[in-house]
Structure formats: C-alpha cells, structure tokens
C-alpha cells in the first residue's frame, strides 16, 4: 500500500501563513463535507473503520497525530505534524488515528455527505470485503 500525501503551498508573508485548498485543484475530489476533530485525549484511538466509497484528506492544522492505514495486507503509519501536509485516504482502507498532541485539531475534507451505511466498523468484515475484491480482480 502506498501512502499518498499532499504538500500544500503556504502563502506566507510577514503577517503569517495561509493555505488555500480548492476542490479538484489541490484536492482530488469535490468536497461535500468538512469536519474537524479536537479535544482528543492522548491515549485515545479514533477511527477503527473503513469506508465503502468515501475518499478523504486529513490535515492536522494544529499539533500532531498519527494515522495508521491498512489495506488488508499491509499497515503503514504516518505522522501528521504540519498544516501543509495532507493525507489522502481512499475507500476500502482501514484507518486509526491516535497519539494526538495536546490541542491537536485534525481537519478532514470528505468527498461525500455523512452516511453511516458507508462505514465498515468490524475489522473481520473489512478483511472479508477487501479479500473478496482481491479475488474478483484475479478471476
Ligand atoms: C473517518 C475519520 C478520519 C456525524 O454526525 N457527522 C459526520 O460527518 C461525522 C464524521 C461524524 N458524525 C458523528 C457520528 C458519531 O456519532 O460524530 C460521532 C463521531 O464519529 P466517529 O466515531 O465516526 O469519529 P471518528 O473520529 O472515529 O472517525 C471520523 C469519521 O467518522 C470517519 O469517516 O474517516 O474520522
């Protein structure tokens, strides 16, 4: 599994920094939803699910956190610790977010509206689904 990241150019001047993100330009999909995660305790693990269709970009706009991604075969970890760093997460990817620093704010840009039916929250179901798709591709 290849982790796909984006580096967003900051428009900096003597007043500070500004990052601008445009759908289908800087972000590879139409943005239908934005949410952010904050006040997360350091020992908490969030996520622990995959999505059937949803694509997302995660940006830790303040502080840092770690994200583990898994495709059913490999697991990789990335540290989001810079507001110019975006992590792309495709559908069919198990994700876990943890090690939130104090005051961390994780901003998420999502390709779809919220839909609980799009979530796969059971790890064994996730493995069955990705394994099934892999077998279909090799038929
Ligand atoms: C993901 C990771 C990175 C809503 O009502 N609307 C929303 O758009 C979202 C994202 C959540 N919620 C509700 C559903 C739950 O009652 O907020 C509550 C917490 O959601 P959840 O437990 O799914 O949060 P995380 O941090 O485990 O996962 C979230 C996203 O849900 C998920 O899509 O990929 O962040």
PDB file of C-alpha atoms and ligand atoms in Angstrom:
ATOM      1  CA  UNK A   1       0.000   0.000   0.000  1.00  0.00           C
ATOM      2  CA  UNK A   2       1.323   3.393  -0.971  1.00  0.00           C
ATOM      3  CA  UNK A   3       0.595   6.301   1.348  1.00  0.00           C
ATOM      4  CA  UNK A   4      -0.461   9.310  -0.722  1.00  0.00           C
ATOM      5  CA  UNK A   5       0.350  12.690   0.743  1.00  0.00           C
ATOM      6  CA  UNK A   6      -0.006  16.235  -0.498  1.00  0.00           C
ATOM      7  CA  UNK A   7       2.138  19.264   0.313  1.00  0.00           C
ATOM      8  CA  UNK A   8       0.019  22.383   0.154  1.00  0.00           C
ATOM      9  CA  UNK A   9       1.931  25.577  -0.595  1.00  0.00           C
ATOM     10  CA  UNK A  10       1.536  28.199   2.138  1.00  0.00           C
ATOM     11  CA  UNK A  11       1.027  31.815   1.124  1.00  0.00           C
ATOM     12  CA  UNK A  12       3.266  33.303   3.739  1.00  0.00           C
ATOM     13  CA  UNK A  13       4.137  36.909   4.411  1.00  0.00           C
ATOM     14  CA  UNK A  14       5.181  38.954   7.413  1.00  0.00           C
ATOM     15  CA  UNK A  15       1.676  38.541   8.895  1.00  0.00           C
ATOM     16  CA  UNK A  16       1.820  34.737   8.965  1.00  0.00           C
ATOM     17  CA  UNK A  17       0.721  31.804   6.815  1.00  0.00           C
ATOM     18  CA  UNK A  18      -2.363  30.940   4.787  1.00  0.00           C
ATOM     19  CA  UNK A  19      -3.118  27.683   2.962  1.00  0.00           C
ATOM     20  CA  UNK A  20      -5.905  27.689   0.360  1.00  0.00           C
ATOM     21  CA  UNK A  21      -7.421  24.426  -0.911  1.00  0.00           C
ATOM     22  CA  UNK A  22      -9.607  24.198  -3.984  1.00  0.00           C
ATOM     23  CA  UNK A  23     -11.690  21.164  -4.882  1.00  0.00           C
ATOM     24  CA  UNK A  24     -10.434  19.322  -7.985  1.00  0.00           C
ATOM     25  CA  UNK A  25      -7.322  21.521  -7.987  1.00  0.00           C
ATOM     26  CA  UNK A  26      -5.461  20.930  -4.713  1.00  0.00           C
ATOM     27  CA  UNK A  27      -7.904  18.219  -3.567  1.00  0.00           C
ATOM     28  CA  UNK A  28      -8.590  15.292  -5.942  1.00  0.00           C
ATOM     29  CA  UNK A  29     -12.381  15.283  -5.432  1.00  0.00           C
ATOM     30  CA  UNK A  30     -15.356  17.590  -4.961  1.00  0.00           C
ATOM     31  CA  UNK A  31     -15.533  18.452  -1.265  1.00  0.00           C
ATOM     32  CA  UNK A  32     -19.034  17.693   0.037  1.00  0.00           C
ATOM     33  CA  UNK A  33     -18.299  17.809   3.770  1.00  0.00           C
ATOM     34  CA  UNK A  34     -15.780  19.267   6.188  1.00  0.00           C
ATOM     35  CA  UNK A  35     -15.377  18.213   9.813  1.00  0.00           C
ATOM     36  CA  UNK A  36     -12.714  18.562  12.457  1.00  0.00           C
ATOM     37  CA  UNK A  37     -11.653  16.578  15.471  1.00  0.00           C
ATOM     38  CA  UNK A  38     -10.312  18.341  18.564  1.00  0.00           C
ATOM     39  CA  UNK A  39     -10.057  17.959  22.362  1.00  0.00           C
ATOM     40  CA  UNK A  40      -8.911  14.368  21.810  1.00  0.00           C
ATOM     41  CA  UNK A  41      -7.081  12.779  24.732  1.00  0.00           C
ATOM     42  CA  UNK A  42      -3.535  11.424  24.179  1.00  0.00           C
ATOM     43  CA  UNK A  43      -4.405   7.771  24.893  1.00  0.00           C
ATOM     44  CA  UNK A  44      -7.470   7.678  22.629  1.00  0.00           C
ATOM     45  CA  UNK A  45      -7.647   5.713  19.361  1.00  0.00           C
ATOM     46  CA  UNK A  46     -10.253   7.032  16.900  1.00  0.00           C
ATOM     47  CA  UNK A  47     -11.374   5.698  13.551  1.00  0.00           C
ATOM     48  CA  UNK A  48     -11.091   1.884  13.573  1.00  0.00           C
ATOM     49  CA  UNK A  49     -13.190   1.571  10.469  1.00  0.00           C
ATOM     50  CA  UNK A  50     -13.084   1.704   6.669  1.00  0.00           C
ATOM     51  CA  UNK A  51     -15.409   3.268   4.121  1.00  0.00           C
ATOM     52  CA  UNK A  52     -17.049   1.615   1.138  1.00  0.00           C
ATOM     53  CA  UNK A  53     -16.990   4.739  -1.094  1.00  0.00           C
ATOM     54  CA  UNK A  54     -15.704   7.749   0.837  1.00  0.00           C
ATOM     55  CA  UNK A  55     -12.417   9.477  -0.026  1.00  0.00           C
ATOM     56  CA  UNK A  56     -10.875  11.950   2.398  1.00  0.00           C
ATOM     57  CA  UNK A  57      -7.938  14.263   3.002  1.00  0.00           C
ATOM     58  CA  UNK A  58      -6.734  14.623   6.594  1.00  0.00           C
ATOM     59  CA  UNK A  59      -4.752  17.680   7.692  1.00  0.00           C
ATOM     60  CA  UNK A  60      -3.598  18.241  11.251  1.00  0.00           C
ATOM     61  CA  UNK A  61      -3.953  22.023  11.202  1.00  0.00           C
ATOM     62  CA  UNK A  62      -2.704  22.373  14.786  1.00  0.00           C
ATOM     63  CA  UNK A  63      -0.497  20.000  16.794  1.00  0.00           C
ATOM     64  CA  UNK A  64       0.087  16.466  15.625  1.00  0.00           C
ATOM     65  CA  UNK A  65      -1.377  12.985  15.490  1.00  0.00           C
ATOM     66  CA  UNK A  66      -0.544   9.652  13.928  1.00  0.00           C
ATOM     67  CA  UNK A  67      -2.640   7.786  11.399  1.00  0.00           C
ATOM     68  CA  UNK A  68      -2.308   4.073  10.618  1.00  0.00           C
ATOM     69  CA  UNK A  69      -3.678   2.840   7.303  1.00  0.00           C
ATOM     70  CA  UNK A  70      -4.299  -0.753   6.358  1.00  0.00           C
ATOM     71  CA  UNK A  71      -5.452  -2.331   3.090  1.00  0.00           C
ATOM     72  CA  UNK A  72      -5.911  -5.862   4.454  1.00  0.00           C
ATOM     73  CA  UNK A  73      -2.350  -6.859   3.635  1.00  0.00           C
ATOM     74  CA  UNK A  74      -0.048  -4.094   4.851  1.00  0.00           C
ATOM     75  CA  UNK A  75      -0.215  -1.488   7.584  1.00  0.00           C
ATOM     76  CA  UNK A  76       1.604   1.843   7.437  1.00  0.00           C
ATOM     77  CA  UNK A  77       1.791   4.761   9.811  1.00  0.00           C
ATOM     78  CA  UNK A  78       2.187   8.440   9.084  1.00  0.00           C
ATOM     79  CA  UNK A  79       2.654  11.335  11.480  1.00  0.00           C
ATOM     80  CA  UNK A  80       0.626  14.437  10.592  1.00  0.00           C
ATOM     81  CA  UNK A  81       2.530  17.278  12.240  1.00  0.00           C
ATOM     82  CA  UNK A  82       2.420  20.109   9.724  1.00  0.00           C
ATOM     83  CA  UNK A  83      -0.579  22.131   8.479  1.00  0.00           C
ATOM     84  CA  UNK A  84       0.764  21.977   4.917  1.00  0.00           C
ATOM     85  CA  UNK A  85       0.721  18.153   4.917  1.00  0.00           C
ATOM     86  CA  UNK A  86      -2.408  16.372   3.664  1.00  0.00           C
ATOM     87  CA  UNK A  87      -3.002  12.637   3.865  1.00  0.00           C
ATOM     88  CA  UNK A  88      -5.265  11.093   1.241  1.00  0.00           C
ATOM     89  CA  UNK A  89      -7.322   8.085   2.366  1.00  0.00           C
ATOM     90  CA  UNK A  90      -9.163   6.108  -0.289  1.00  0.00           C
ATOM     91  CA  UNK A  91     -12.194   3.899   0.213  1.00  0.00           C
ATOM     92  CA  UNK A  92     -11.536   0.300   1.343  1.00  0.00           C
ATOM     93  CA  UNK A  93      -8.796   1.493   3.728  1.00  0.00           C
ATOM     94  CA  UNK A  94      -8.889   0.742   7.451  1.00  0.00           C
ATOM     95  CA  UNK A  95      -7.804   3.813   9.444  1.00  0.00           C
ATOM     96  CA  UNK A  96      -6.871   4.533  13.040  1.00  0.00           C
ATOM     97  CA  UNK A  97      -5.894   7.943  14.461  1.00  0.00           C
ATOM     98  CA  UNK A  98      -4.001   8.162  17.752  1.00  0.00           C
ATOM     99  CA  UNK A  99      -1.196   9.916  19.668  1.00  0.00           C
ATOM    100  CA  UNK A 100      -2.991  13.247  19.470  1.00  0.00           C
ATOM    101  CA  UNK A 101      -0.856  16.017  20.908  1.00  0.00           C
ATOM    102  CA  UNK A 102      -2.424  18.464  23.332  1.00  0.00           C
ATOM    103  CA  UNK A 103      -4.564  20.938  21.410  1.00  0.00           C
ATOM    104  CA  UNK A 104      -4.373  18.966  18.153  1.00  0.00           C
ATOM    105  CA  UNK A 105      -7.005  19.822  15.540  1.00  0.00           C
ATOM    106  CA  UNK A 106      -7.496  17.304  12.746  1.00  0.00           C
ATOM    107  CA  UNK A 107      -9.328  18.774   9.756  1.00  0.00           C
ATOM    108  CA  UNK A 108     -10.984  16.361   7.324  1.00  0.00           C
ATOM    109  CA  UNK A 109     -12.195  17.112   3.796  1.00  0.00           C
ATOM    110  CA  UNK A 110     -14.617  14.460   2.584  1.00  0.00           C
ATOM    111  CA  UNK A 111     -15.912  13.513  -0.865  1.00  0.00           C
ATOM    112  CA  UNK A 112     -19.418  12.553   0.342  1.00  0.00           C
ATOM    113  CA  UNK A 113     -22.052  13.601   2.822  1.00  0.00           C
ATOM    114  CA  UNK A 114     -22.211  11.690   6.094  1.00  0.00           C
ATOM    115  CA  UNK A 115     -23.678   8.220   5.631  1.00  0.00           C
ATOM    116  CA  UNK A 116     -23.427   5.617   8.384  1.00  0.00           C
ATOM    117  CA  UNK A 117     -24.160   2.887   5.794  1.00  0.00           C
ATOM    118  CA  UNK A 118     -20.819   3.678   4.147  1.00  0.00           C
ATOM    119  CA  UNK A 119     -18.896   2.625   7.287  1.00  0.00           C
ATOM    120  CA  UNK A 120     -17.380  -0.818   7.813  1.00  0.00           C
ATOM    121  CA  UNK A 121     -16.799  -0.856  11.554  1.00  0.00           C
ATOM    122  CA  UNK A 122     -15.996  -4.549  12.036  1.00  0.00           C
ATOM    123  CA  UNK A 123     -12.412  -5.456  11.241  1.00  0.00           C
ATOM    124  CA  UNK A 124     -13.265  -9.039  10.194  1.00  0.00           C
ATOM    125  CA  UNK A 125     -15.908  -7.720   7.751  1.00  0.00           C
ATOM    126  CA  UNK A 126     -13.333  -5.297   6.339  1.00  0.00           C
ATOM    127  CA  UNK A 127     -10.866  -8.151   5.774  1.00  0.00           C
ATOM    128  CA  UNK A 128     -13.555 -10.286   4.099  1.00  0.00           C
ATOM    129  CA  UNK A 129     -14.532  -7.399   1.811  1.00  0.00           C
ATOM    130  CA  UNK A 130     -11.021  -6.493   0.641  1.00  0.00           C
ATOM    131  CA  UNK A 131     -10.105 -10.173   0.259  1.00  0.00           C
ATOM    132  CA  UNK A 132     -13.275 -10.733  -1.826  1.00  0.00           C
ATOM    133  CA  UNK A 133     -12.451  -7.766  -4.085  1.00  0.00           C
ATOM    134  CA  UNK A 134      -8.875  -9.011  -4.489  1.00  0.00           C
ATOM    135  CA  UNK A 135     -10.124 -12.447  -5.549  1.00  0.00           C
ATOM    136  CA  UNK A 136     -12.596 -10.895  -8.035  1.00  0.00           C
ATOM    137  CA  UNK A 137      -9.740  -8.934  -9.635  1.00  0.00           C
ATOM    138  CA  UNK A 138      -7.724 -12.136 -10.098  1.00  0.00           C
ATOM    139  CA  UNK A 139     -10.566 -14.148 -11.684  1.00  0.00           C
TER     140      UNK A 139
HETATM  141  C1  LIG B   1     -13.041   8.994   9.360  1.00  0.00           C
HETATM  142  C2  LIG B   1     -12.172   9.517  10.429  1.00  0.00           C
HETATM  143  C3  LIG B   1     -10.900  10.118   9.893  1.00  0.00           C
HETATM  144  C4  LIG B   1     -21.588  12.967  12.216  1.00  0.00           C
HETATM  145  O1  LIG B   1     -22.723  13.125  12.686  1.00  0.00           O
HETATM  146  N1  LIG B   1     -21.245  13.521  11.006  1.00  0.00           N
HETATM  147  C5  LIG B   1     -20.015  13.378  10.460  1.00  0.00           C
HETATM  148  O2  LIG B   1     -19.764  13.903   9.359  1.00  0.00           O
HETATM  149  C6  LIG B   1     -19.036  12.594  11.162  1.00  0.00           C
HETATM  150  C7  LIG B   1     -17.639  12.388  10.570  1.00  0.00           C
HETATM  151  C8  LIG B   1     -19.387  12.033  12.360  1.00  0.00           C
HETATM  152  N2  LIG B   1     -20.634  12.224  12.884  1.00  0.00           N
HETATM  153  C9  LIG B   1     -20.966  11.658  14.189  1.00  0.00           C
HETATM  154  C10 LIG B   1     -21.042  10.140  14.227  1.00  0.00           C
HETATM  155  C11 LIG B   1     -20.613   9.818  15.640  1.00  0.00           C
HETATM  156  O3  LIG B   1     -21.707   9.889  16.491  1.00  0.00           O
HETATM  157  O4  LIG B   1     -19.923  12.011  15.096  1.00  0.00           O
HETATM  158  C12 LIG B   1     -19.669  10.967  16.002  1.00  0.00           C
HETATM  159  C13 LIG B   1     -18.201  10.560  15.988  1.00  0.00           C
HETATM  160  O5  LIG B   1     -17.890   9.947  14.719  1.00  0.00           O
HETATM  161  P1  LIG B   1     -16.857   8.737  14.587  1.00  0.00           P
HETATM  162  O6  LIG B   1     -16.910   7.877  15.780  1.00  0.00           O
HETATM  163  O7  LIG B   1     -17.102   8.070  13.263  1.00  0.00           O
HETATM  164  O8  LIG B   1     -15.467   9.547  14.563  1.00  0.00           O
HETATM  165  P2  LIG B   1     -14.011   9.005  14.221  1.00  0.00           P
HETATM  166  O9  LIG B   1     -13.062  10.048  14.661  1.00  0.00           O
HETATM  167  O10 LIG B   1     -13.809   7.624  14.732  1.00  0.00           O
HETATM  168  O11 LIG B   1     -13.981   8.903  12.609  1.00  0.00           O
HETATM  169  C14 LIG B   1     -14.082  10.084  11.816  1.00  0.00           C
HETATM  170  C15 LIG B   1     -15.039   9.855  10.637  1.00  0.00           C
HETATM  171  O12 LIG B   1     -16.289   9.390  11.113  1.00  0.00           O
HETATM  172  C16 LIG B   1     -14.500   8.869   9.635  1.00  0.00           C
HETATM  173  O13 LIG B   1     -15.240   8.956   8.439  1.00  0.00           O
HETATM  174  O14 LIG B   1     -12.564   8.522   8.346  1.00  0.00           O
HETATM  175  O15 LIG B   1     -12.802  10.452  11.313  1.00  0.00           O
END
